[in-house]
Amino acid sequence: MATQEKKPENLQTSDEHSIHLSNPNISGMKEDILYHFNLGTKTHDLQTMFGDVKFVCVGGSPVRMKAFITYIGEELGLAPPGTDHPNICEGTDRYAMYKIGPVLSVSHGMGVPSIGIMLHELIKLLYHARCSDVVIIRIGTCGGIGLEPGSVVLTRRATDSCFKPQFEQIVLGKRIVRNTELSDDLNQELMECAKEMNEFNTVIGNTMCTLDFYEGQARLDGAFCSYTDKDKQEYLQAAYNAGIRNIEMESSIFAAMCGASGIKAAVVCVTLLNRLIEDQISSSHEVLVEYQRRPQKLVGYFIKKRLGRKA
Ligand code: URA
């Protein structure tokens, strides 16, 4: 039987409106080494480096997160075209991190374990830097269910493969269940931006987070397949009936960890294909590149609007 995690009593906060660490051990440590970022509290002045961060955008690919910082730097007028943004984590090849003004852009790799490790260190980084009023947005790609390819989905809540809105983890051999609801306010704000932009279809829906791209997402084209096309169609139709509009591989732990830290968060993913019709991602490179820019454009618009840079 899984344990629903209780609200932690021993919250460590950097100050009001800020990051909660549900870990009483951190404040007693002489040094905190953020190993996978190649950063630490003794070796780096994290408050000077990151204290002004208000928007954190995370996504799977290091190349895409560098493209995002270039885009937002130009949009905010903080970096002229052609600026080469240094990778703050260049001492490690695990994750890449870029910063311009109040925006931090960090890659997280593929899947729950990879984004989970990154988020532990990112949340501690924001805590040590005494950041406040931070918003974290995952920008990514996904498979759509019943949507035209290129649609953008804002996640209401992330579900597991059984359509349950929860993230389950084994801790000390016991199942711990965490809530995966995301901020309604933030979704409404992003939806308002999408309407003002009026450039692509944007919907709010539930997102199924799986541990695999092939069998875990009911594909027929993996190295293994233990079910029929009919089984697949029934499963995806049942997901659609449960309000699920897209499938990806990181949203559940992302929602759970941001929620447990008191950080407002959103997941903004573009659909590369309609899974009710196909399994293989067959659009041209140019089309996929344009699709992948859509979450960046929407989040860029949102950041500019929040900073009062929109007409
Ligand atoms: N990412 C996924 O996890 N699934 C897809 O179908 C496409 C992108």
Short mmCIF file of C-alpha atoms and ligand atoms in Angstrom, two decimals:
data_model
loop_
_atom_site.label_atom_id
_atom_site.label_comp_id
_atom_site.label_asym_id
_atom_site.label_seq_id
_atom_site.Cartn_x
_atom_site.Cartn_y
_atom_site.Cartn_z
CA MET A 1 0.00 0.00 0.00
CA ALA A 2 1.41 3.39 -1.04
CA THR A 3 1.81 6.24 1.43
CA GLN A 4 0.39 9.63 0.43
CA GLU A 5 3.13 12.03 1.39
CA LYS A 6 2.21 14.35 4.29
CA LYS A 7 3.01 18.06 4.19
CA PRO A 8 6.54 18.19 5.62
CA GLU A 9 6.78 19.83 9.04
CA ASN A 10 10.41 20.76 8.85
CA LEU A 11 10.47 23.08 5.85
CA GLN A 12 13.64 25.00 5.17
CA THR A 13 12.80 28.21 3.29
CA SER A 14 15.15 30.85 1.97
CA ASP A 15 12.52 33.49 2.86
CA GLU A 16 8.83 34.34 2.25
CA HIS A 17 7.37 33.32 -1.20
CA SER A 18 10.35 31.21 -1.83
CA ILE A 19 11.78 27.79 -2.22
CA HIS A 20 10.91 25.12 0.37
CA LEU A 21 13.41 22.36 0.97
CA SER A 22 11.68 19.48 2.70
CA ASN A 23 15.02 18.35 4.06
CA PRO A 24 16.28 19.40 7.51
CA ASN A 25 19.76 18.05 6.74
CA ILE A 26 20.73 20.75 4.25
CA SER A 27 20.97 23.65 6.70
CA GLY A 28 23.46 21.66 8.82
CA MET A 29 25.84 20.96 5.94
CA LYS A 30 29.11 22.95 5.76
CA GLU A 31 29.10 22.69 2.01
CA ASP A 32 26.55 21.56 -0.56
CA ILE A 33 28.07 20.21 -3.76
CA LEU A 34 25.66 20.26 -6.69
CA TYR A 35 27.64 17.52 -8.36
CA HIS A 36 25.80 17.19 -11.70
CA PHE A 37 25.94 20.96 -12.26
CA ASN A 38 29.60 21.22 -11.21
CA LEU A 39 28.58 24.01 -8.80
CA GLY A 40 28.72 24.24 -5.00
CA THR A 41 28.09 26.55 -2.06
CA LYS A 42 31.79 26.83 -1.17
CA THR A 43 33.17 27.12 -4.68
CA HIS A 44 30.55 29.49 -6.11
CA ASP A 45 28.70 32.58 -4.86
CA LEU A 46 25.30 31.21 -5.84
CA GLN A 47 23.40 34.23 -4.55
CA THR A 48 25.40 36.61 -6.77
CA MET A 49 25.23 34.25 -9.74
CA PHE A 50 21.53 33.33 -9.54
CA GLY A 51 19.77 35.52 -6.93
CA ASP A 52 17.87 37.53 -9.60
CA VAL A 53 16.37 34.47 -11.36
CA LYS A 54 12.58 34.67 -11.75
CA PHE A 55 11.93 32.34 -14.72
CA VAL A 56 13.47 28.89 -15.08
CA CYS A 57 12.84 27.04 -18.34
CA VAL A 58 13.82 23.40 -18.53
CA GLY A 59 13.81 21.04 -21.51
CA GLY A 60 15.34 17.76 -22.60
CA SER A 61 17.94 18.84 -25.12
CA PRO A 62 21.00 21.03 -24.36
CA VAL A 63 20.89 22.42 -27.91
CA ARG A 64 17.25 23.45 -27.54
CA MET A 65 17.92 25.12 -24.19
CA LYS A 66 20.78 27.10 -25.71
CA ALA A 67 18.47 28.10 -28.59
CA PHE A 68 15.92 29.24 -26.00
CA ILE A 69 18.36 31.49 -24.13
CA THR A 70 19.48 33.00 -27.45
CA TYR A 71 15.85 33.63 -28.41
CA ILE A 72 14.79 35.12 -25.08
CA GLY A 73 17.98 37.21 -24.84
CA GLU A 74 17.13 38.81 -28.17
CA GLU A 75 13.40 39.17 -27.37
CA LEU A 76 14.16 40.94 -24.08
CA GLY A 77 16.83 43.11 -25.73
CA LEU A 78 19.45 41.74 -23.31
CA ALA A 79 21.77 40.15 -25.89
CA PRO A 80 22.34 41.19 -29.52
CA PRO A 81 21.93 38.56 -32.27
CA GLY A 82 25.05 36.42 -32.57
CA THR A 83 25.84 36.48 -28.82
CA ASP A 84 27.42 33.19 -27.73
CA HIS A 85 25.97 32.25 -24.34
CA PRO A 86 28.39 30.32 -22.11
CA ASN A 87 27.31 27.03 -20.55
CA ILE A 88 27.44 27.61 -16.77
CA CYS A 89 27.82 23.83 -16.25
CA GLU A 90 30.55 23.36 -18.81
CA GLY A 91 32.66 21.40 -16.29
CA THR A 92 30.20 18.52 -16.64
CA ASP A 93 28.50 16.94 -19.64
CA ARG A 94 25.41 15.86 -17.65
CA TYR A 95 23.32 19.02 -18.01
CA ALA A 96 23.70 22.40 -19.72
CA MET A 97 22.68 25.69 -18.09
CA TYR A 98 22.43 29.21 -19.55
CA LYS A 99 21.37 32.51 -17.98
CA ILE A 100 20.35 35.89 -19.29
CA GLY A 101 18.94 38.51 -16.89
CA PRO A 102 16.14 36.90 -14.84
CA VAL A 103 15.88 33.83 -17.12
CA LEU A 104 17.65 30.52 -16.49
CA SER A 105 17.54 27.77 -19.12
CA VAL A 106 18.54 24.23 -18.10
CA SER A 107 18.55 20.90 -19.96
CA HIS A 108 17.28 17.80 -18.17
CA GLY A 109 17.88 14.87 -20.51
CA MET A 110 15.27 12.18 -21.19
CA GLY A 111 12.97 10.53 -18.68
CA VAL A 112 12.03 10.64 -15.01
CA PRO A 113 15.39 9.65 -13.42
CA SER A 114 17.32 12.23 -15.45
CA ILE A 115 14.98 15.18 -14.81
CA GLY A 116 14.61 14.09 -11.15
CA ILE A 117 18.34 14.40 -10.43
CA MET A 118 18.48 17.75 -12.22
CA LEU A 119 15.49 19.06 -10.22
CA HIS A 120 16.99 18.10 -6.84
CA GLU A 121 20.04 20.21 -7.66
CA LEU A 122 18.09 23.02 -9.36
CA ILE A 123 15.73 23.43 -6.39
CA LYS A 124 18.68 23.49 -3.97
CA LEU A 125 20.45 25.98 -6.25
CA LEU A 126 17.43 28.33 -6.15
CA TYR A 127 17.23 27.87 -2.36
CA HIS A 128 20.94 28.62 -1.78
CA ALA A 129 20.67 31.62 -4.14
CA ARG A 130 17.74 32.92 -2.01
CA CYS A 131 15.54 33.27 -5.08
CA SER A 132 11.91 34.29 -4.59
CA ASP A 133 8.74 34.26 -6.71
CA VAL A 134 10.25 31.86 -9.22
CA VAL A 135 8.25 30.17 -11.95
CA ILE A 136 9.55 26.95 -13.55
CA ILE A 137 8.29 25.90 -16.97
CA ARG A 138 9.14 22.69 -18.80
CA ILE A 139 9.15 23.25 -22.56
CA GLY A 140 9.20 20.05 -24.55
CA THR A 141 7.86 17.73 -27.20
CA CYS A 142 5.27 14.96 -26.88
CA GLY A 143 2.90 12.68 -28.72
CA GLY A 144 -0.61 14.12 -29.01
CA ILE A 145 -3.86 12.19 -28.58
CA GLY A 146 -6.62 13.37 -30.92
CA LEU A 147 -4.87 16.69 -31.69
CA GLU A 148 -3.44 17.96 -34.97
CA PRO A 149 0.38 17.75 -34.92
CA GLY A 150 1.98 21.04 -33.88
CA SER A 151 -0.66 21.69 -31.19
CA VAL A 152 0.63 22.96 -27.85
CA VAL A 153 -0.63 21.28 -24.67
CA LEU A 154 -0.57 22.97 -21.24
CA THR A 155 -0.66 20.22 -18.62
CA ARG A 156 -3.50 20.43 -16.08
CA ARG A 157 -2.25 17.40 -14.17
CA ALA A 158 0.28 14.72 -15.02
CA THR A 159 -0.86 11.11 -14.79
CA ASP A 160 0.89 7.78 -14.63
CA SER A 161 0.39 5.02 -17.23
CA CYS A 162 -2.81 3.93 -15.46
CA PHE A 163 -4.20 7.49 -15.82
CA LYS A 164 -3.82 8.21 -12.08
CA PRO A 165 -2.84 11.83 -11.29
CA GLN A 166 0.09 10.89 -9.10
CA PHE A 167 3.82 10.25 -9.04
CA GLU A 168 4.91 7.13 -7.23
CA GLN A 169 8.47 6.58 -6.04
CA ILE A 170 10.11 3.89 -3.93
CA VAL A 171 11.89 5.46 -0.93
CA LEU A 172 13.59 3.14 1.60
CA GLY A 173 11.74 0.25 -0.02
CA LYS A 174 8.32 1.86 0.47
CA ARG A 175 5.99 3.39 -2.12
CA ILE A 176 5.54 7.13 -1.69
CA VAL A 177 2.86 8.89 -3.72
CA ARG A 178 3.05 12.57 -4.56
CA ASN A 179 0.48 14.90 -6.09
CA THR A 180 1.02 16.02 -9.71
CA GLU A 181 -1.34 18.95 -10.06
CA LEU A 182 0.08 22.05 -11.75
CA SER A 183 -0.81 25.70 -11.27
CA ASP A 184 -4.25 26.58 -12.69
CA ASP A 185 -3.41 30.30 -12.54
CA LEU A 186 -0.25 29.82 -14.57
CA ASN A 187 -2.10 27.73 -17.16
CA GLN A 188 -4.75 30.44 -17.51
CA GLU A 189 -2.05 33.08 -17.90
CA LEU A 190 -0.28 31.00 -20.56
CA MET A 191 -3.58 30.32 -22.34
CA GLU A 192 -4.28 34.06 -22.42
CA CYS A 193 -0.86 34.55 -24.05
CA ALA A 194 -1.61 31.81 -26.61
CA LYS A 195 -4.89 33.53 -27.50
CA GLU A 196 -3.19 36.90 -27.90
CA MET A 197 -0.49 35.34 -30.12
CA ASN A 198 -3.06 33.37 -32.13
CA GLU A 199 -0.34 31.41 -33.98
CA PHE A 200 -1.08 27.75 -33.18
CA ASN A 201 -3.68 25.52 -31.56
CA THR A 202 -3.22 25.48 -27.75
CA VAL A 203 -5.22 23.38 -25.29
CA ILE A 204 -5.20 22.58 -21.58
CA GLY A 205 -5.34 18.84 -20.87
CA ASN A 206 -3.97 16.02 -18.79
CA THR A 207 -0.56 14.61 -19.72
CA MET A 208 0.38 10.96 -19.37
CA CYS A 209 3.98 10.56 -18.20
CA THR A 210 5.55 7.20 -19.08
CA LEU A 211 8.84 5.47 -18.32
CA ASP A 212 9.43 4.49 -21.94
CA PHE A 213 8.93 5.87 -25.45
CA TYR A 214 7.96 2.58 -27.15
CA GLU A 215 5.91 -0.08 -25.31
CA GLY A 216 5.32 2.38 -22.44
CA GLN A 217 3.55 4.68 -24.92
CA ALA A 218 1.69 1.84 -26.71
CA ARG A 219 3.79 2.05 -29.89
CA LEU A 220 3.76 -0.84 -32.34
CA ASP A 221 7.25 -0.07 -33.71
CA GLY A 222 9.65 -0.80 -30.82
CA ALA A 223 12.07 -3.73 -30.63
CA PHE A 224 9.36 -5.53 -28.63
CA CYS A 225 5.59 -5.44 -28.84
CA SER A 226 3.38 -7.72 -26.80
CA TYR A 227 -0.05 -6.37 -27.87
CA THR A 228 -2.16 -5.84 -31.00
CA ASP A 229 -3.09 -2.68 -32.89
CA LYS A 230 -6.61 -3.07 -31.43
CA ASP A 231 -5.22 -3.20 -27.85
CA LYS A 232 -3.21 -0.08 -28.58
CA GLN A 233 -6.21 1.82 -29.99
CA GLU A 234 -8.35 0.87 -26.98
CA TYR A 235 -5.67 2.02 -24.54
CA LEU A 236 -5.13 5.38 -26.25
CA GLN A 237 -8.89 5.92 -26.57
CA ALA A 238 -9.27 5.20 -22.84
CA ALA A 239 -6.51 7.75 -22.17
CA TYR A 240 -8.35 10.30 -24.30
CA ASN A 241 -11.58 9.57 -22.39
CA ALA A 242 -9.66 10.24 -19.13
CA GLY A 243 -8.88 13.77 -20.39
CA ILE A 244 -5.33 12.92 -21.52
CA ARG A 245 -4.26 14.92 -24.58
CA ASN A 246 -0.55 14.14 -24.74
CA ILE A 247 2.15 11.68 -23.70
CA GLU A 248 5.71 12.48 -22.65
CA MET A 249 8.28 11.27 -20.14
CA GLU A 250 9.00 13.89 -17.46
CA SER A 251 5.87 15.76 -16.37
CA SER A 252 4.86 13.68 -13.32
CA ILE A 253 8.08 14.00 -11.31
CA PHE A 254 8.41 17.61 -12.49
CA ALA A 255 4.93 18.49 -11.17
CA ALA A 256 5.49 16.53 -7.93
CA MET A 257 8.88 18.08 -7.11
CA CYS A 258 7.92 21.67 -8.01
CA GLY A 259 4.68 21.30 -6.01
CA ALA A 260 6.50 19.93 -2.95
CA SER A 261 8.92 22.89 -3.10
CA GLY A 262 6.20 25.55 -3.32
CA ILE A 263 7.30 26.59 -6.81
CA LYS A 264 4.69 27.58 -9.41
CA ALA A 265 5.20 25.39 -12.43
CA ALA A 266 3.81 24.62 -15.88
CA VAL A 267 4.43 22.07 -18.62
CA VAL A 268 4.19 23.36 -22.19
CA CYS A 269 4.71 20.67 -24.84
CA VAL A 270 4.19 20.60 -28.58
CA THR A 271 2.71 17.47 -30.18
CA LEU A 272 4.94 16.00 -32.91
CA LEU A 273 2.29 13.53 -34.14
CA ASN A 274 -1.23 12.29 -33.42
CA ARG A 275 -0.83 8.94 -31.69
CA LEU A 276 -4.35 7.84 -32.69
CA ILE A 277 -3.04 7.82 -36.29
CA GLU A 278 0.68 7.03 -36.22
CA ASP A 279 3.66 5.89 -34.12
CA GLN A 280 6.63 7.13 -36.15
CA ILE A 281 7.65 10.78 -36.18
CA SER A 282 7.70 11.27 -39.93
CA SER A 283 7.40 15.04 -40.46
CA SER A 284 10.32 16.75 -42.17
CA HIS A 285 13.19 18.20 -40.16
CA GLU A 286 12.05 21.75 -41.04
CA VAL A 287 8.50 21.08 -39.83
CA LEU A 288 9.75 19.53 -36.55
CA VAL A 289 12.11 22.45 -35.94
CA GLU A 290 9.22 24.89 -36.40
CA TYR A 291 6.99 22.84 -34.04
CA GLN A 292 9.73 22.81 -31.38
CA ARG A 293 9.90 26.61 -31.48
CA ARG A 294 6.24 26.90 -30.48
CA PRO A 295 6.61 26.26 -26.71
CA GLN A 296 9.63 28.61 -26.74
CA LYS A 297 7.62 31.34 -28.45
CA LEU A 298 4.69 30.96 -26.07
CA VAL A 299 6.90 31.02 -22.98
CA GLY A 300 8.92 33.91 -24.45
CA TYR A 301 5.70 35.87 -24.92
CA PHE A 302 4.64 35.04 -21.34
CA ILE A 303 7.97 36.21 -19.89
CA LYS A 304 7.89 39.45 -21.88
CA LYS A 305 4.33 40.11 -20.75
CA ARG A 306 5.19 39.45 -17.09
CA LEU A 307 8.12 41.84 -17.39
CA GLY A 308 5.87 44.51 -18.93
CA ARG A 309 7.65 44.34 -22.30
CA LYS A 310 4.47 43.71 -24.36
CA ALA A 311 2.55 46.54 -26.03
N1 URA B 1 8.07 12.53 -26.83
C1 URA B 1 7.44 11.46 -26.32
O1 URA B 1 7.66 11.10 -25.15
N2 URA B 1 6.57 10.79 -27.10
C2 URA B 1 6.32 11.15 -28.39
O2 URA B 1 5.53 10.48 -29.07
C3 URA B 1 6.99 12.27 -28.90
C4 URA B 1 7.87 12.96 -28.09
#
